[in-house]
Structures are given as structure tokens and as C-alpha cells.
Coordinates of C-alpha atoms and ligand atoms in Angstrom, one line a residue:
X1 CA -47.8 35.7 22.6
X2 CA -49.4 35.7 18.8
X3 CA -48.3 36.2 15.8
X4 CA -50.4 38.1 13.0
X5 CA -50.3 38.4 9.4
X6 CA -51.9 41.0 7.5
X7 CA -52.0 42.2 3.6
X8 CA -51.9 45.9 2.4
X9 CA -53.7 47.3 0.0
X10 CA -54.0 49.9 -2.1
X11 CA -57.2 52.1 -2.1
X12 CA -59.7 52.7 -6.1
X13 CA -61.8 55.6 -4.0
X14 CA -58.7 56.9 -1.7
X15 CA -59.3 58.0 1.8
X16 CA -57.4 61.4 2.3
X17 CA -58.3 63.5 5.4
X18 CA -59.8 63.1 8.5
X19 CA -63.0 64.5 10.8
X20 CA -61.3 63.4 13.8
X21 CA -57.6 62.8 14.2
X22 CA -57.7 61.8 17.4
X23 CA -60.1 58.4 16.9
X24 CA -58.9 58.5 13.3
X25 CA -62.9 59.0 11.7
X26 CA -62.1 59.4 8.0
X27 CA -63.8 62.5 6.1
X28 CA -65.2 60.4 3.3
X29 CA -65.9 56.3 2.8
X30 CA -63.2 54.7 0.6
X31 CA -62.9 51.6 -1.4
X32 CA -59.7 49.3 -1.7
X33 CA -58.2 45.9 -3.1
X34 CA -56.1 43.7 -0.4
X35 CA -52.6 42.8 -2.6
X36 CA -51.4 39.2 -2.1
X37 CA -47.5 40.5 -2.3
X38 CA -47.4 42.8 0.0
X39 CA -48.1 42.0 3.6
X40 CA -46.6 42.4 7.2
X41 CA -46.6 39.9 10.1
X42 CA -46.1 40.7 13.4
X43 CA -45.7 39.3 16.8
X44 CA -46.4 40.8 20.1
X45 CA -45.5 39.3 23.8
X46 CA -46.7 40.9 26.9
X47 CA -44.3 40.3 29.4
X48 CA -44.6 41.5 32.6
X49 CA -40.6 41.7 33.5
X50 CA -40.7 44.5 30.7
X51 CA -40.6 48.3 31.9
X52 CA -41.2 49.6 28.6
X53 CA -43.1 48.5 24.8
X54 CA -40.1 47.7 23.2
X55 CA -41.3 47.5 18.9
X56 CA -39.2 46.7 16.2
X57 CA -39.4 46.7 12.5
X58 CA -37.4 44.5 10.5
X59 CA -35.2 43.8 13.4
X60 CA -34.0 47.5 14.1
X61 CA -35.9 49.0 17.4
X62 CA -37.7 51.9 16.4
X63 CA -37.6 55.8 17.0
X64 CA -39.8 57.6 19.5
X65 CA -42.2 59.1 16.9
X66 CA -42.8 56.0 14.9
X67 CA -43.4 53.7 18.5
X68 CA -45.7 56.1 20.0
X69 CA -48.6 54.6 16.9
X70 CA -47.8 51.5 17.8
X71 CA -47.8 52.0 21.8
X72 CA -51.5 53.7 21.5
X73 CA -53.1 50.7 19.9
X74 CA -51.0 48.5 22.6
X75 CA -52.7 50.8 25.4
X76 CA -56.2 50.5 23.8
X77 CA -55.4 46.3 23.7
X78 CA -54.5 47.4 27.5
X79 CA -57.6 48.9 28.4
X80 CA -59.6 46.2 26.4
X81 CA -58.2 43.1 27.9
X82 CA -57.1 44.3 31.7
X83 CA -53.6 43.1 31.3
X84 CA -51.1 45.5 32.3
X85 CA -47.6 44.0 31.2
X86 CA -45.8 46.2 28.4
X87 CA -45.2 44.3 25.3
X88 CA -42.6 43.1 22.9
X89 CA -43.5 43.9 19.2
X90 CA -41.3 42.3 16.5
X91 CA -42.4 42.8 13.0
X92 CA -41.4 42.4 9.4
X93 CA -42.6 44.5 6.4
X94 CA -42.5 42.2 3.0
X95 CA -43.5 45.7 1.7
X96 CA -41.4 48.9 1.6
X97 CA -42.2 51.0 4.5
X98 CA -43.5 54.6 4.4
X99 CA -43.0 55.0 0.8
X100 CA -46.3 55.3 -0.5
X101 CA -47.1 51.3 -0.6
X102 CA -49.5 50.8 2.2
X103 CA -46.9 49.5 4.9
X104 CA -48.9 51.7 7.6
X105 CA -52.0 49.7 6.2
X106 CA -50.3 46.2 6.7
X107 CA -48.6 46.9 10.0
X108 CA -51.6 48.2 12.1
X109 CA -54.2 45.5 11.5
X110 CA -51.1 43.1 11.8
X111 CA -50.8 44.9 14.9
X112 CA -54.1 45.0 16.4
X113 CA -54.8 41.1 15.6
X114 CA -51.9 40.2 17.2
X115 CA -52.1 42.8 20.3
X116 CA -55.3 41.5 20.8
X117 CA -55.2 37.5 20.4
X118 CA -51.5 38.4 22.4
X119 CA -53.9 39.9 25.4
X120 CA -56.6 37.0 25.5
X121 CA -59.1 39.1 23.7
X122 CA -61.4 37.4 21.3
X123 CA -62.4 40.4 19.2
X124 CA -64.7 40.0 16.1
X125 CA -63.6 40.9 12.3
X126 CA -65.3 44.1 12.5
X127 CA -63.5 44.8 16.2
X128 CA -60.3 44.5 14.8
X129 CA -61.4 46.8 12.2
X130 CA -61.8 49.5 14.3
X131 CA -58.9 48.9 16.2
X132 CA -56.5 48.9 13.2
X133 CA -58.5 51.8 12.6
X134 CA -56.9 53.5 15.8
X135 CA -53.3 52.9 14.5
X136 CA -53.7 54.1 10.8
X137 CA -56.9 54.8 9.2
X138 CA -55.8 52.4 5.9
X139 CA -55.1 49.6 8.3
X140 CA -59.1 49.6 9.0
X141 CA -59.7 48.2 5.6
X142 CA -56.6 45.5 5.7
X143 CA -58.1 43.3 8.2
X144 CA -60.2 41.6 4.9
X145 CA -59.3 40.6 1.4
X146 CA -59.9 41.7 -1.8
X147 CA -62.2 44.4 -2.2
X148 CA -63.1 46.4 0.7
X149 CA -65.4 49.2 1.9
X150 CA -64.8 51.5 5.1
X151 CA -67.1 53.2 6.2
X152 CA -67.0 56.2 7.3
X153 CA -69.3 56.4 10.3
X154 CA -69.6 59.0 12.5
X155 CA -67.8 58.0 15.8
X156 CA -66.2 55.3 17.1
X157 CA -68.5 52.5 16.9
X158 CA -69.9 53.1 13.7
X159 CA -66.1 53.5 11.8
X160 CA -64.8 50.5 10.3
X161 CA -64.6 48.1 7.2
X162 CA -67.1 46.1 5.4
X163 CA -65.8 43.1 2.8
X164 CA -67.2 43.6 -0.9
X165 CA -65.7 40.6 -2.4
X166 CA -63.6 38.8 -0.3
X167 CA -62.9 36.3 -3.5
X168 CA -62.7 38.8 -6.3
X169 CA -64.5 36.7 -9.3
X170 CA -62.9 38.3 -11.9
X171 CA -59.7 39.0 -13.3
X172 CA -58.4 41.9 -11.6
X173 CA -54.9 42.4 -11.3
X174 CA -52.7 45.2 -10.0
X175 CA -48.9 45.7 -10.7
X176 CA -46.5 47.7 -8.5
X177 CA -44.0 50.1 -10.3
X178 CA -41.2 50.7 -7.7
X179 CA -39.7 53.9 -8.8
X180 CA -38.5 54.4 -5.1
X181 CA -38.6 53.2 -2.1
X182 CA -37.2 55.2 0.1
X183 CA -39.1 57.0 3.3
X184 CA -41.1 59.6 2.3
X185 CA -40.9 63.1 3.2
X186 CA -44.3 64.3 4.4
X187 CA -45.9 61.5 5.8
X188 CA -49.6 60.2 4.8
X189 CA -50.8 61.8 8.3
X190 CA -49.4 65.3 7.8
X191 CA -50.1 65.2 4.2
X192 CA -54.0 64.8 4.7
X193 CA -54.0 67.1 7.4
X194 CA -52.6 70.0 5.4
X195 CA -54.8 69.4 3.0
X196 CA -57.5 69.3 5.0
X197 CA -57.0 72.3 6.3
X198 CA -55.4 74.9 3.5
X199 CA -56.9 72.9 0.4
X200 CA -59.4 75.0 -1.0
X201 CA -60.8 72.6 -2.9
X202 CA -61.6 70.1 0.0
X203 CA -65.5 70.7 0.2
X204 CA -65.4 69.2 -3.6
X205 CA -63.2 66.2 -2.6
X206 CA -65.8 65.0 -0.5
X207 CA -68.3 65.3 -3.2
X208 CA -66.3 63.3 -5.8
X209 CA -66.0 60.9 -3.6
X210 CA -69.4 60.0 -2.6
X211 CA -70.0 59.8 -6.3
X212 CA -67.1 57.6 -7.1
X213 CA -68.1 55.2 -4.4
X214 CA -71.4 54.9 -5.6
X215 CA -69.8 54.4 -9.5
X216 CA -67.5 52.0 -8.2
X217 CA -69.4 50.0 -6.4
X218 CA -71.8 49.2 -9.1
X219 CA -69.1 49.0 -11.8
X220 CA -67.6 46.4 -9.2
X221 CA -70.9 44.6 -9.3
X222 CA -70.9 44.3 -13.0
X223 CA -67.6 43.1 -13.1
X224 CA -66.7 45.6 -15.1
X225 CA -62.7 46.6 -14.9
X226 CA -62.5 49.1 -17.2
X227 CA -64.9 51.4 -15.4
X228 CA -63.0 50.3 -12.4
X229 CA -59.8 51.2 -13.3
X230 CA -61.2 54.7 -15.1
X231 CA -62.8 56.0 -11.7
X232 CA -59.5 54.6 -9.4
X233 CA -57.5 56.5 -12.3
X234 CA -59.6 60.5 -11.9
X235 CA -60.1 59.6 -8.3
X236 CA -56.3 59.3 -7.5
X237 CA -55.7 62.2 -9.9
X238 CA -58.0 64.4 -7.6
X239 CA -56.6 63.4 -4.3
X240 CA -53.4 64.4 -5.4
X241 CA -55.0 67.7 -6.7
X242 CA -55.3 68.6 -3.0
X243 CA -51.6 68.1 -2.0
X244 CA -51.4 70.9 -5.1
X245 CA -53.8 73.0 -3.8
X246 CA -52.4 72.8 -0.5
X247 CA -50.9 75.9 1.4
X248 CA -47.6 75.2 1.2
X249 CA -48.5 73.4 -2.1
X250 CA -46.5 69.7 -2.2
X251 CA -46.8 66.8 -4.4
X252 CA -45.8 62.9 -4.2
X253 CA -44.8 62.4 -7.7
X254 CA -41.2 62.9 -9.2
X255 CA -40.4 62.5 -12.9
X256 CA -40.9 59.1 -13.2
X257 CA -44.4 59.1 -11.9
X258 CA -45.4 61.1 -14.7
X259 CA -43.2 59.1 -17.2
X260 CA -45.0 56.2 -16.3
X261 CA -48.8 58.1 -16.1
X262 CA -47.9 58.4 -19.4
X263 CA -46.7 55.1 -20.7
X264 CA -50.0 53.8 -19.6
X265 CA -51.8 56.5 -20.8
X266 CA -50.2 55.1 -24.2
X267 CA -50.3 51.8 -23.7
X268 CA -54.3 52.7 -23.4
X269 CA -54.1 54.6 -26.8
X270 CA -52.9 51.4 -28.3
X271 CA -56.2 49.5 -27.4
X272 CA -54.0 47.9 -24.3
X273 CA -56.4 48.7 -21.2
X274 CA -54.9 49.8 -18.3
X275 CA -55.0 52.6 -15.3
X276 CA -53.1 54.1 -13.1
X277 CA -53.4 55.0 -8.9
X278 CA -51.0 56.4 -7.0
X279 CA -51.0 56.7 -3.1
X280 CA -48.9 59.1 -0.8
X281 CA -45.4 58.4 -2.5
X282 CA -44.3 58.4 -6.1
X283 CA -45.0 54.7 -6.8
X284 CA -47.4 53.8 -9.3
X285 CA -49.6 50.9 -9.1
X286 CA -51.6 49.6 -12.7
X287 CA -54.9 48.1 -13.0
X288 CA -55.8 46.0 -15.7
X289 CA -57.7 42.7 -16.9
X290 CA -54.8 39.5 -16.3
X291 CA -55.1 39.0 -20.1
X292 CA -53.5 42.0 -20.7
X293 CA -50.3 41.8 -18.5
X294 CA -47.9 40.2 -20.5
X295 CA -48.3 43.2 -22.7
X296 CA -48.4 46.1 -19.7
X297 CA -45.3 44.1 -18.1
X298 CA -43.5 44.3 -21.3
X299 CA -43.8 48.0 -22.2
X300 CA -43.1 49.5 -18.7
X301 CA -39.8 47.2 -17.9
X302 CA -38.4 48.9 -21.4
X303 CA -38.8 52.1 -19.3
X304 CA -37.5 50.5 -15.7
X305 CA -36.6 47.4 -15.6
X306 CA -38.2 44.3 -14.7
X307 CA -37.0 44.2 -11.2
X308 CA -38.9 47.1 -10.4
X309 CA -42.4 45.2 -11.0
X310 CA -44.4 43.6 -8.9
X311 CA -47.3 41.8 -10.2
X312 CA -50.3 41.4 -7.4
X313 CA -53.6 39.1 -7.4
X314 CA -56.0 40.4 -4.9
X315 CA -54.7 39.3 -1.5
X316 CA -56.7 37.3 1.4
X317 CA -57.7 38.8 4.8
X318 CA -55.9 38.5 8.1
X319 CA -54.8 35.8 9.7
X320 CA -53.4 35.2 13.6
X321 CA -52.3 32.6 15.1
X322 CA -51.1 31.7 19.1
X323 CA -47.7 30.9 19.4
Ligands
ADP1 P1 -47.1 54.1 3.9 O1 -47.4 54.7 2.6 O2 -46.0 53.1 3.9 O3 -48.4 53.6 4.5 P2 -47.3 56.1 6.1 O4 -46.7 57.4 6.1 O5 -48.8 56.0 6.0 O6 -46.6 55.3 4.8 O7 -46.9 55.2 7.3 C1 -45.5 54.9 7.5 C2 -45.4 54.7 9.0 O8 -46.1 53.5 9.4 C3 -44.0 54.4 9.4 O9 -43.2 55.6 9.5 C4 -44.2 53.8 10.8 O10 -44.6 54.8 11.7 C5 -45.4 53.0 10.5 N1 -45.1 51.6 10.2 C6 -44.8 51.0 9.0 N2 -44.6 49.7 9.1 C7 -44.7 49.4 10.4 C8 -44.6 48.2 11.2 N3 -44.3 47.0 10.6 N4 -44.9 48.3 12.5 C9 -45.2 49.4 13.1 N5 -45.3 50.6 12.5 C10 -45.1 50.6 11.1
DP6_2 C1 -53.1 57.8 0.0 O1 -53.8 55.4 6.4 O2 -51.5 55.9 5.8 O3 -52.9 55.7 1.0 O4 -54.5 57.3 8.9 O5 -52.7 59.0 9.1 O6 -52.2 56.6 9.3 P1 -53.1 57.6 8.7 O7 -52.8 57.6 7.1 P2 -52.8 56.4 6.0 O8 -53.3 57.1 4.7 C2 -53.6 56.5 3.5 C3 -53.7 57.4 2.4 C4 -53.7 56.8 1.0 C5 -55.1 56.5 0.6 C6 -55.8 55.3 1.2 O9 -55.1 54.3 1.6 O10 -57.0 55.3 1.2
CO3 CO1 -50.0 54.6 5.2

């Protein structure tokens, strides 16, 4: 029995669309920052009086659909390790789940550190990597802190997350806007796959990318947030340009994403620096310089609120433990 903890985070260079959905081998590379507020912890037991995985989340057992993720990656722990008990899998998001803040992120490299450590298996960072990969591409990249690479590879072996900066040495900070958290309606999965394949713009996605990596990366190395938080901003705004573009066309924001793109947009034409991302769901996140929060915090709870912030440092990477 172990227990895992893992951070989610929230990608600058976003990963949207895969090569192969079966071993989960992402199109393009992307670039994230692990969030020290929002993390899952999970705890798996192999018990060999079991005749089925039995998984819950936040104490209610799970549907069908939603186990069969977490089953494969206990199979692939299966394989790995020899042990052929099912498992029980308790876990607890400290995140909203499926609503566009990186819970599938969080919960899979939970999952695989503990599914592993759980099985006897003593797998390397960059293992684990790869096998969070197997549950949910994001969850590749959660297994370190701060800011984090994935590359993309091109199979199985050659697919998995590199730390940038595990201790980001500047001031970095990103703040969650909650505008809901409710489920989504078209998950991450079936949202990149659409656009994968009805997006006629894709061929140019992959493009931007491999330019905004290389941008990022050495606007990372010159500590430079503003050019950070200007290439996160256009490369979000493009992602979501292929759930547009999409046949059917769909879109993850509602009227309050757009009210807040555009408080920060003003809050930027008032010399306050700041940026927006947004990931599969209408929640906004906002990057800025920590000397400039009290400011950003200020404007955007006159528009929702104060209890519908959450102010994150760049999180650490994962940790597991025996029980
Ligand atoms: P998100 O934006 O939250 O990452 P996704 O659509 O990518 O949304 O993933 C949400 C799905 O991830 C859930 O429907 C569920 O299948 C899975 N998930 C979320 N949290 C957990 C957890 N703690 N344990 C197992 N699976 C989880
Ligand atoms: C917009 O990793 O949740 O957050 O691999 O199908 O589980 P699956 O999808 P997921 O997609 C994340 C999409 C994103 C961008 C990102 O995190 O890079
Ligand atoms: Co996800």
C-alpha cells in the first residue's frame, strides 16, 4: 500500500492533440508550471481478496468510463511489477475535477507513483513520467515542479518530461479565476481529438508551437515574465482557435472568460502587467510578477469576488510514501 501526492499544473506552450491515442504520444512538446494549490493524493492497495479495481474519487466510487483510465495504468503497474491482485484506489482532488484545472494532470502521476511504489516497483523520475503519461498526457509533466518540458518523442520510450526549473528563481506567480467548476462538457480527450482531426488549421498549430517553445524557453532563461506571460497569452489564444475551427466548431469559454480576458487586457493598459491562459474549461488562470498582485487581485474580485481566486506559487514535484 502507498500513498502519493502529486501537483497539477497548468501548461505556457499547451499540449492539444495527439499522434497516438493509444500510448498517448503528444503531436507537439509543451511547456508547463507545477501550482502549489492545486494537487491530488492518492492511495492504492493491491489486495488479492479483491475481484475487481475498485477507484474512488473524493470518496464516491466511480463510473465505468472514468475507471477504465485509471484501470489501464493499474494493468501497465500489473505487467510491470508481476503482481496480479486488483487494487483499491482512494483519491482526493484539492482541485476541481474535469473543469478545465488540470485534475486529470494531478490524478495520473498521483496515480502511477502510488500504483507503482504500491506494486514493489522502484521506477525512476523519468519512469513515472511516462507512465503518468499512459493515464493522461498532462499528468506526464506533473511528476516535477515548477517549470517543466515534455517532450514529445516519438514512441514510448522517448515520451516523457524533463524539469526546467524545479526552484523557479524568480517571481512567478499564477492566480486561478474560478468562474465554474462544474464538469465539463467535451472532455480534454475528445476535444483534441476533434480538433485533430476536422481543424483545418492544425498543420499551423504545430508550427506555433515549435516556435513558442523555443521563445519560451529562452525568455524562461532570462527570467524574463513578461515575454513569458505574452507567448502563454497568443499560445492559449491559438489552441482555442482550433476548438473554433473544429467541425462541429465548440469553444471552452462562456461570458465570463471573455469578461475577465478583458479585465486583464485592461489592467495591462494601465501599466499593471499581467496575462491570461486558459485550458479545456472556462477558467482563467493570470500570470504576472508577485509585485503586481495586490493590484491584479484587487481589480478582478470587483468583477467576481474574492472567493473565486486562488493565488498559486510554483508547486514542488511528486512525492510518495509507503504506508
Ligand atoms: P481536467 O481539466 O480536470 O484535467 P480532463 O477532461 O482532462 O479535465 O480530465 C478529467 C477526468 O480525469 C475525469 O473525468 C476523470 O476521468 C479523471 N480524473 C480526475 N481526477 C481523478 C482522480 N483523482 N483519480 C482518477 N481519475 C481522475
Ligand atoms: C488544455 O492531458 O487532460 O490542459 O491526455 O486526453 O488525458 P488527455 O488530456 P489532458 O489535456 C490537457 C490539455 C490542456 C493543455 C495542457 O495541459 O497542455
Ligand atoms: Co486534463
Amino acid at each position: 500500500m502507498a500513498t502519493a501526492k502529486a501537483h497539477t499544473n497548468i501548461a505556457l506552450v499547451k499540449y492539444w492533440g495527439k499522434k497516438d491515442p493509444k500510448l498517448i504520444l503528444p503531436q507537439t512538446d509543451s511547456l508547463s508550471l507545477t501550482l502549489n494549490e492545486f494537487y491530488t493524493t492518492t492511495t492504492v492497495n493491491f489486495k488479492s481478496e479483491l475481484d475487481a479495481d475498485h477507484v474512488s474519487i473524493d470518496g464516491q466510487l466511480i463510473d465505468k468510463a472514468d475507471a477504465k483510465k485509471v484501470i489501464h495504468v493499474l494493468e501497465l503497474v500489473r505487467s510491470m511489477s508481476g503482481i496480479n491482485s486488483f487494487a483499491e484506489v482512494t483519491s482526493t482532488n484539492h482541485v476541481p475535477t474535469a473543469a478545465g484545472l488540470a485534475s486529470s494532470a494531478s490524478a495520473f502521476a498521483a496515480l502511477a507513483g502510488a500504483a507503482s511504489v504500491a506494486a514493489g516497483l522502484h521506477l525512476s523520475r523519468r519512469d513515472l513520467s511516462k507512465l503518468a503519461r499512459r493515464g493522461s498526457g498532462s499528468a506526464t509533466r506533473s511528476i516535477y515542479g515548477g517549470l517543466v518540458e515534455w517532450q514529445k518523442g516519438v514512441d514510448d520510450a522517448s515520451s516523457f518530461a524533463k524539469p526546467i526549473a524545479e526552484d523557479v528563481a524568480f517571481p512567478i506567480e499564477m492566480l486561478a479565476v474560478l468562474i465554474n467548476t462544474k464538469k465539463k462538457k467535451v472532455s480534454s480527450r475528445s476535444g483534441m481529438q476533434l480538433s485533430v482531426s476536422t481543424s483545418p488549421y492544425y498543420e499551423a498549430w504545430k508550427k506555433v508551437v515549435a516556435r513558442d517553445m523555443t521563445a519560451i524557453k529562452a525568455a524562461i532563461k532570462a527570467k524574463d515574465i513578461d515575454k513569458i506571460g505574452h507567448i502563454a497569452e497568443e499560445n492559449a489564444l491559438r489552441m482555442h482557435a482550433l476548438t473554433l475551427s473544429a467541425d462541429p466548431g465548440f469553444t471552452y469559454f462562456n461570458g465570463e472568460t471573455l469578461a475577465i480576458i478583458k479585465t486583464v487586457e485592461d489592467l495591462r493598459s494601465h501599466g499593471i502587467n499581467c496575462y491570461y491562459t486558459m485550458d479545456a474549461g472556462p477558467n482563467v488562470k493570470v500570470i504576472y510578477d508577485r509585485a503586481n498582485r495586490d493590484k491584479i487581485v484587487a481589480r478582478l474580485a470587483d468583477i467576481i469576488g474574492y472567493d473565486r481566486l486562488v493565488v498559486s506559487q510554483p508547486g514542488p514535484g511528486i512525492k510518495i510514501w509507503n504506508e
